[in-house]
Amino acid sequence: MPVTSREVHLVARPEGEPRPSDFTLVERLLPDPRDGQLLVRNTAVSVDPYMRGKMSGIRTYTDPYELDAPMEGAAVGVVEASRDESFPEGTVVVHNAGWRDRAVVEAARVRPVNVTDTIPATAYLGVLGTTGFTAYVGLLHKAGLREGDTVFVSGAAGAVGSVAGQLARLKGAARVVGSAGSAEKVRHVTRDLGFDAAFDYREGPVAGQLAKVAPEGIDVYFDNVGGEQLEAAIGAARDFARFA
Ligand SMILES: NC(=O)c1ccc[n+]([C@@H]2O[C@H](COP(=O)([O-])OP(=O)(O)OC[C@H]3O[C@@H](n4cnc5c(N)ncnc54)[C@H](OP(=O)(O)O)[C@@H]3O)[C@@H](O)[C@H]2O)c1
């Protein structure tokens, strides 16, 4: 039986910060899933920084969003009707038909995930999704973190930076330091995320603040922001330092 979905459509290209008038909510009937397709009810959708670029209409490393069409992005949902025996009803899946409450998706393009008492479905949009993967690959594969390294993470309270710092700590870094944009975020980074030290990059020149928290220099810089923080990291780099 056909079901209704509510979808967020982009109706105008935002200038500056997106406004509610750039979007509209559209209700439409979904077709029944055909062979190899699933009807999925979304329980969480991801809103990510890269989406702002896709709203602008310019092709970057992905195609822009079309106007008057449903937006896309990562989502987790529950299979409500299945025409693929590998995904029985009730399976929780990650897929890319976000920004709507239901979607008919190709089973070949979704991934089942394991939700437990301690791992909520939303983790697959964050630490167990692209965000965590970005931190993991950057820190361990690109920067080649080694035990005993001193690691500097900018954007340390952000989605990727907060995972990168925690991974560095778990993987044996000797010292993990970070930067963030307020005293509250600096507290969060050191108190909740286990960084050894952090500073507010708005409080003064970054090079001087970095020298205070990492007086012997850094071996790894995980760069989320570029600019003055990248320049300071270059200045603080020890021999054979690696940047990601
Ligand atoms: N999220 C993903 O899945 C993903 C995947 C691939 C690549 N990336 C890339 O990873 C980087 C971080 O993304 P994210 O998802 O972690 O974003 P995020 O949660 O928005 O964190 C980025 C942080 O950067 C800081 N920042 C922003 N503008 C700044 C400026 N002008 N100067 C200094 N700091 C500034 C902000 O820190 P304060 O608020 O503390 O000021 C913000 O928390 C981005 O370059 C993004 O394109 C992300």
Short mmCIF file of C-alpha atoms and ligand atoms in Angstrom, two decimals:
data_model
loop_
_atom_site.label_atom_id
_atom_site.label_comp_id
_atom_site.label_asym_id
_atom_site.label_seq_id
_atom_site.Cartn_x
_atom_site.Cartn_y
_atom_site.Cartn_z
CA MET A 1 0.00 0.00 0.00
CA PRO A 2 1.52 3.40 -0.92
CA VAL A 3 2.64 5.54 2.01
CA THR A 4 3.27 9.25 2.38
CA SER A 5 6.65 10.86 2.92
CA ARG A 6 7.45 14.40 4.05
CA GLU A 7 10.53 15.69 2.24
CA VAL A 8 12.61 18.84 2.68
CA HIS A 9 13.17 20.48 -0.71
CA LEU A 10 15.62 23.27 -1.48
CA VAL A 11 13.70 26.06 -3.22
CA ALA A 12 16.29 28.89 -3.27
CA ARG A 13 20.09 29.11 -3.28
CA PRO A 14 21.03 30.64 0.12
CA GLU A 15 23.22 33.72 0.31
CA GLY A 16 25.20 33.70 3.54
CA GLU A 17 23.47 31.68 6.22
CA PRO A 18 20.60 29.48 4.99
CA ARG A 19 17.15 30.78 5.99
CA PRO A 20 13.90 28.84 6.51
CA SER A 21 12.53 30.44 3.31
CA ASP A 22 15.23 28.58 1.31
CA PHE A 23 13.43 25.32 2.10
CA THR A 24 9.95 23.90 1.91
CA LEU A 25 8.26 20.77 3.21
CA VAL A 26 6.60 18.64 0.54
CA GLU A 27 4.30 15.70 1.17
CA ARG A 28 4.15 13.04 -1.50
CA LEU A 29 3.02 9.46 -2.04
CA LEU A 30 5.82 6.93 -2.38
CA PRO A 31 5.54 4.04 -4.82
CA ASP A 32 5.60 0.49 -3.48
CA PRO A 33 9.14 -0.92 -3.42
CA ARG A 34 10.01 -3.07 -6.43
CA ASP A 35 12.35 -6.11 -6.43
CA GLY A 36 15.67 -5.12 -4.82
CA GLN A 37 14.17 -2.08 -3.09
CA LEU A 38 13.26 -1.22 0.51
CA LEU A 39 10.81 1.19 2.13
CA VAL A 40 12.72 2.85 4.98
CA ARG A 41 11.36 5.05 7.80
CA ASN A 42 14.10 7.44 8.87
CA THR A 43 14.76 7.84 12.59
CA ALA A 44 17.66 10.32 12.29
CA VAL A 45 19.11 12.43 9.50
CA SER A 46 22.52 14.10 9.38
CA VAL A 47 23.14 17.80 8.74
CA ASP A 48 26.77 18.31 7.68
CA PRO A 49 29.05 21.25 6.75
CA TYR A 50 29.53 19.97 3.16
CA MET A 51 25.80 20.43 2.52
CA ARG A 52 26.15 24.22 2.52
CA GLY A 53 28.41 23.93 -0.53
CA LYS A 54 25.90 21.72 -2.32
CA MET A 55 23.18 24.34 -1.74
CA SER A 56 25.17 26.96 -3.65
CA GLY A 57 24.62 25.43 -7.07
CA ILE A 58 28.34 25.22 -7.86
CA ARG A 59 29.91 21.83 -8.53
CA THR A 60 32.67 21.10 -6.01
CA TYR A 61 33.77 17.53 -5.36
CA THR A 62 30.08 16.53 -5.52
CA ASP A 63 27.12 17.68 -7.59
CA PRO A 64 25.04 20.56 -6.18
CA TYR A 65 21.52 20.03 -4.84
CA GLU A 66 18.83 20.57 -7.44
CA LEU A 67 16.12 23.12 -6.71
CA ASP A 68 12.59 21.82 -6.02
CA ALA A 69 13.89 18.33 -5.33
CA PRO A 70 14.46 16.44 -2.08
CA MET A 71 17.79 17.17 -0.40
CA GLU A 72 20.08 14.22 0.22
CA GLY A 73 22.42 13.18 2.99
CA ALA A 74 23.22 10.39 5.39
CA ALA A 75 20.35 8.97 7.43
CA VAL A 76 19.56 5.96 9.58
CA GLY A 77 16.20 4.28 9.34
CA VAL A 78 14.20 1.12 9.89
CA VAL A 79 13.09 -1.11 7.01
CA GLU A 80 9.28 -1.04 6.93
CA ALA A 81 8.77 -3.08 3.74
CA SER A 82 11.33 -5.18 1.93
CA ARG A 83 11.75 -6.69 -1.53
CA ASP A 84 15.24 -7.98 -0.72
CA GLU A 85 15.60 -10.98 1.56
CA SER A 86 18.93 -9.75 2.97
CA PHE A 87 17.08 -6.85 4.65
CA PRO A 88 14.06 -8.17 6.57
CA GLU A 89 11.54 -5.73 8.02
CA GLY A 90 12.92 -4.13 11.18
CA THR A 91 16.53 -4.04 9.94
CA VAL A 92 18.24 -0.75 10.84
CA VAL A 93 20.16 0.66 7.86
CA VAL A 94 22.33 3.63 6.93
CA HIS A 95 21.64 5.19 3.53
CA ASN A 96 21.77 8.51 1.70
CA ALA A 97 18.08 9.46 1.39
CA GLY A 98 18.05 11.91 4.29
CA TRP A 99 16.02 15.13 4.75
CA ARG A 100 12.72 13.18 4.62
CA ASP A 101 10.86 10.83 6.91
CA ARG A 102 10.43 7.90 4.50
CA ALA A 103 12.13 6.77 1.30
CA VAL A 104 12.17 3.90 -1.17
CA VAL A 105 15.84 2.99 -1.61
CA GLU A 106 17.89 0.43 -3.53
CA ALA A 107 18.97 -2.35 -1.16
CA ALA A 108 22.35 -2.44 -2.93
CA ARG A 109 23.00 1.13 -1.72
CA VAL A 110 22.26 0.71 2.00
CA ARG A 111 24.30 -0.77 4.85
CA PRO A 112 22.83 -2.64 7.83
CA VAL A 113 24.06 -1.44 11.24
CA ASN A 114 24.14 -2.96 14.69
CA VAL A 115 22.17 -0.97 17.27
CA THR A 116 22.68 -2.05 20.89
CA ASP A 117 21.94 -0.73 24.38
CA THR A 118 25.22 1.19 24.27
CA ILE A 119 25.41 2.06 20.53
CA PRO A 120 22.49 4.24 19.42
CA ALA A 121 21.54 4.39 15.72
CA THR A 122 22.69 8.03 15.61
CA ALA A 123 26.30 6.93 16.30
CA TYR A 124 26.39 5.72 12.68
CA LEU A 125 25.94 9.34 11.54
CA GLY A 126 28.79 10.52 13.77
CA VAL A 127 31.60 8.65 15.46
CA LEU A 128 30.82 5.37 13.62
CA GLY A 129 30.03 7.14 10.34
CA THR A 130 31.89 9.43 7.94
CA THR A 131 32.91 11.78 10.76
CA GLY A 132 34.71 9.11 12.75
CA PHE A 133 36.11 7.57 9.58
CA THR A 134 37.57 10.93 8.54
CA ALA A 135 39.30 11.31 11.91
CA TYR A 136 40.52 7.69 11.86
CA VAL A 137 41.97 7.78 8.34
CA GLY A 138 43.48 11.23 8.78
CA LEU A 139 45.15 10.49 12.09
CA LEU A 140 46.27 6.88 11.62
CA HIS A 141 46.75 6.50 7.87
CA LYS A 142 47.62 9.99 6.60
CA ALA A 143 49.50 11.36 9.62
CA GLY A 144 50.68 7.90 10.72
CA LEU A 145 50.26 8.54 14.45
CA ARG A 146 52.90 6.77 16.55
CA GLU A 147 53.01 6.05 20.26
CA GLY A 148 54.72 8.88 22.09
CA ASP A 149 53.76 11.57 19.57
CA THR A 150 52.68 15.05 20.60
CA VAL A 151 49.49 15.80 18.66
CA PHE A 152 47.81 19.16 17.97
CA VAL A 153 44.18 19.16 16.78
CA SER A 154 42.46 22.36 15.59
CA GLY A 155 38.66 22.52 15.63
CA ALA A 156 39.07 20.25 18.65
CA ALA A 157 35.49 20.66 19.85
CA GLY A 158 34.08 20.03 16.37
CA ALA A 159 32.71 16.79 14.98
CA VAL A 160 35.93 15.48 13.39
CA GLY A 161 38.40 17.12 15.78
CA SER A 162 36.75 15.74 18.91
CA VAL A 163 37.09 12.20 17.56
CA ALA A 164 40.66 12.77 16.32
CA GLY A 165 41.79 13.93 19.77
CA GLN A 166 40.15 11.00 21.55
CA LEU A 167 41.65 8.53 19.06
CA ALA A 168 45.10 10.04 19.55
CA ARG A 169 44.72 9.56 23.29
CA LEU A 170 43.54 5.93 22.88
CA LYS A 171 46.34 5.13 20.41
CA GLY A 172 49.16 6.14 22.73
CA ALA A 173 49.98 9.76 21.97
CA ALA A 174 52.18 11.18 24.72
CA ARG A 175 50.45 14.56 24.66
CA VAL A 176 47.25 15.73 22.93
CA VAL A 177 46.52 19.46 22.66
CA GLY A 178 43.72 21.28 20.89
CA SER A 179 42.24 24.64 19.99
CA ALA A 180 38.61 25.74 20.13
CA GLY A 181 36.64 28.96 19.90
CA SER A 182 35.43 29.64 23.46
CA ALA A 183 36.35 29.03 27.10
CA GLU A 184 33.45 26.59 27.42
CA LYS A 185 34.68 24.53 24.45
CA VAL A 186 38.22 24.56 25.83
CA ARG A 187 36.84 23.17 29.10
CA HIS A 188 34.84 20.52 27.24
CA VAL A 189 37.91 19.41 25.29
CA THR A 190 40.10 18.97 28.35
CA ARG A 191 37.48 17.86 30.89
CA ASP A 192 35.24 15.60 28.80
CA LEU A 193 37.38 14.51 25.83
CA GLY A 194 40.68 13.83 27.61
CA PHE A 195 42.92 16.36 25.83
CA ASP A 196 45.93 17.25 28.00
CA ALA A 197 45.60 20.96 27.24
CA ALA A 198 43.70 23.32 24.97
CA PHE A 199 43.46 27.02 24.18
CA ASP A 200 40.94 29.50 22.78
CA TYR A 201 42.29 30.60 19.38
CA ARG A 202 40.32 33.87 19.69
CA GLU A 203 42.26 34.87 22.81
CA GLY A 204 45.53 35.84 21.10
CA PRO A 205 48.11 34.84 18.50
CA VAL A 206 47.92 31.08 17.94
CA ALA A 207 51.70 30.50 17.67
CA GLY A 208 52.27 31.83 21.21
CA GLN A 209 49.37 29.87 22.68
CA LEU A 210 50.49 26.67 20.95
CA ALA A 211 54.03 27.13 22.28
CA LYS A 212 52.63 27.29 25.83
CA VAL A 213 50.69 24.00 25.60
CA ALA A 214 53.32 22.17 23.50
CA PRO A 215 56.64 23.77 24.50
CA GLU A 216 58.71 21.02 22.89
CA GLY A 217 56.87 21.20 19.57
CA ILE A 218 54.49 18.80 17.83
CA ASP A 219 54.85 15.55 15.87
CA VAL A 220 51.36 15.46 14.36
CA TYR A 221 48.96 18.23 13.35
CA PHE A 222 45.36 17.29 12.55
CA ASP A 223 44.14 20.35 10.62
CA ASN A 224 40.43 21.14 10.50
CA VAL A 225 40.65 24.86 9.76
CA GLY A 226 43.86 25.98 7.96
CA GLY A 227 44.92 29.65 8.18
CA GLU A 228 46.73 30.94 11.25
CA GLN A 229 46.50 27.57 13.01
CA LEU A 230 48.21 25.79 10.12
CA GLU A 231 50.95 28.45 10.09
CA ALA A 232 51.46 28.03 13.85
CA ALA A 233 51.61 24.24 13.47
CA ILE A 234 54.28 24.55 10.77
CA GLY A 235 56.28 26.78 13.11
CA ALA A 236 55.95 24.25 15.97
CA ALA A 237 56.68 21.15 13.88
CA ARG A 238 59.52 18.93 15.06
CA ASP A 239 61.72 17.03 12.60
CA PHE A 240 59.67 14.45 10.65
CA ALA A 241 56.33 15.87 11.84
CA ARG A 242 53.28 14.72 9.85
CA PHE A 243 50.22 16.83 8.99
CA ALA A 244 46.72 15.64 7.97
N1 LIG B 1 32.09 15.82 9.23
C1 LIG B 1 32.54 14.99 8.29
O1 LIG B 1 32.03 13.87 8.12
C2 LIG B 1 33.71 15.40 7.42
C3 LIG B 1 34.12 14.53 6.40
C4 LIG B 1 35.21 14.89 5.60
C5 LIG B 1 35.84 16.10 5.83
N2 LIG B 1 35.40 16.93 6.81
C6 LIG B 1 36.15 18.19 7.00
O2 LIG B 1 36.66 18.20 8.32
C7 LIG B 1 36.73 19.54 8.81
C8 LIG B 1 35.96 19.66 10.12
O3 LIG B 1 34.61 19.31 9.86
P1 LIG B 1 33.58 19.04 11.06
O4 LIG B 1 32.51 18.19 10.51
O5 LIG B 1 34.32 18.59 12.27
O6 LIG B 1 33.02 20.51 11.26
P2 LIG B 1 32.53 21.23 12.61
O7 LIG B 1 31.90 20.27 13.57
O8 LIG B 1 31.76 22.41 12.16
O9 LIG B 1 33.89 21.68 13.29
C9 LIG B 1 34.77 22.58 12.67
C10 LIG B 1 35.31 23.53 13.70
O10 LIG B 1 36.15 24.47 13.03
C11 LIG B 1 36.22 25.64 13.81
N3 LIG B 1 36.25 26.80 12.93
C12 LIG B 1 35.33 27.20 12.03
N4 LIG B 1 35.72 28.34 11.43
C13 LIG B 1 36.93 28.64 11.96
C14 LIG B 1 37.86 29.70 11.75
N5 LIG B 1 37.63 30.67 10.87
N6 LIG B 1 39.01 29.68 12.47
C15 LIG B 1 39.26 28.72 13.35
N7 LIG B 1 38.41 27.69 13.62
C16 LIG B 1 37.26 27.67 12.93
C17 LIG B 1 35.00 25.68 14.67
O11 LIG B 1 35.49 25.66 15.98
P3 LIG B 1 34.91 26.58 17.14
O12 LIG B 1 33.43 26.42 17.08
O13 LIG B 1 35.54 26.00 18.34
O14 LIG B 1 35.34 27.98 16.83
C18 LIG B 1 34.26 24.38 14.38
O15 LIG B 1 33.83 23.73 15.54
C19 LIG B 1 36.14 20.43 7.70
O16 LIG B 1 37.21 20.94 6.95
C20 LIG B 1 35.29 19.45 6.89
O17 LIG B 1 35.13 19.87 5.57
C21 LIG B 1 34.36 16.61 7.61
#
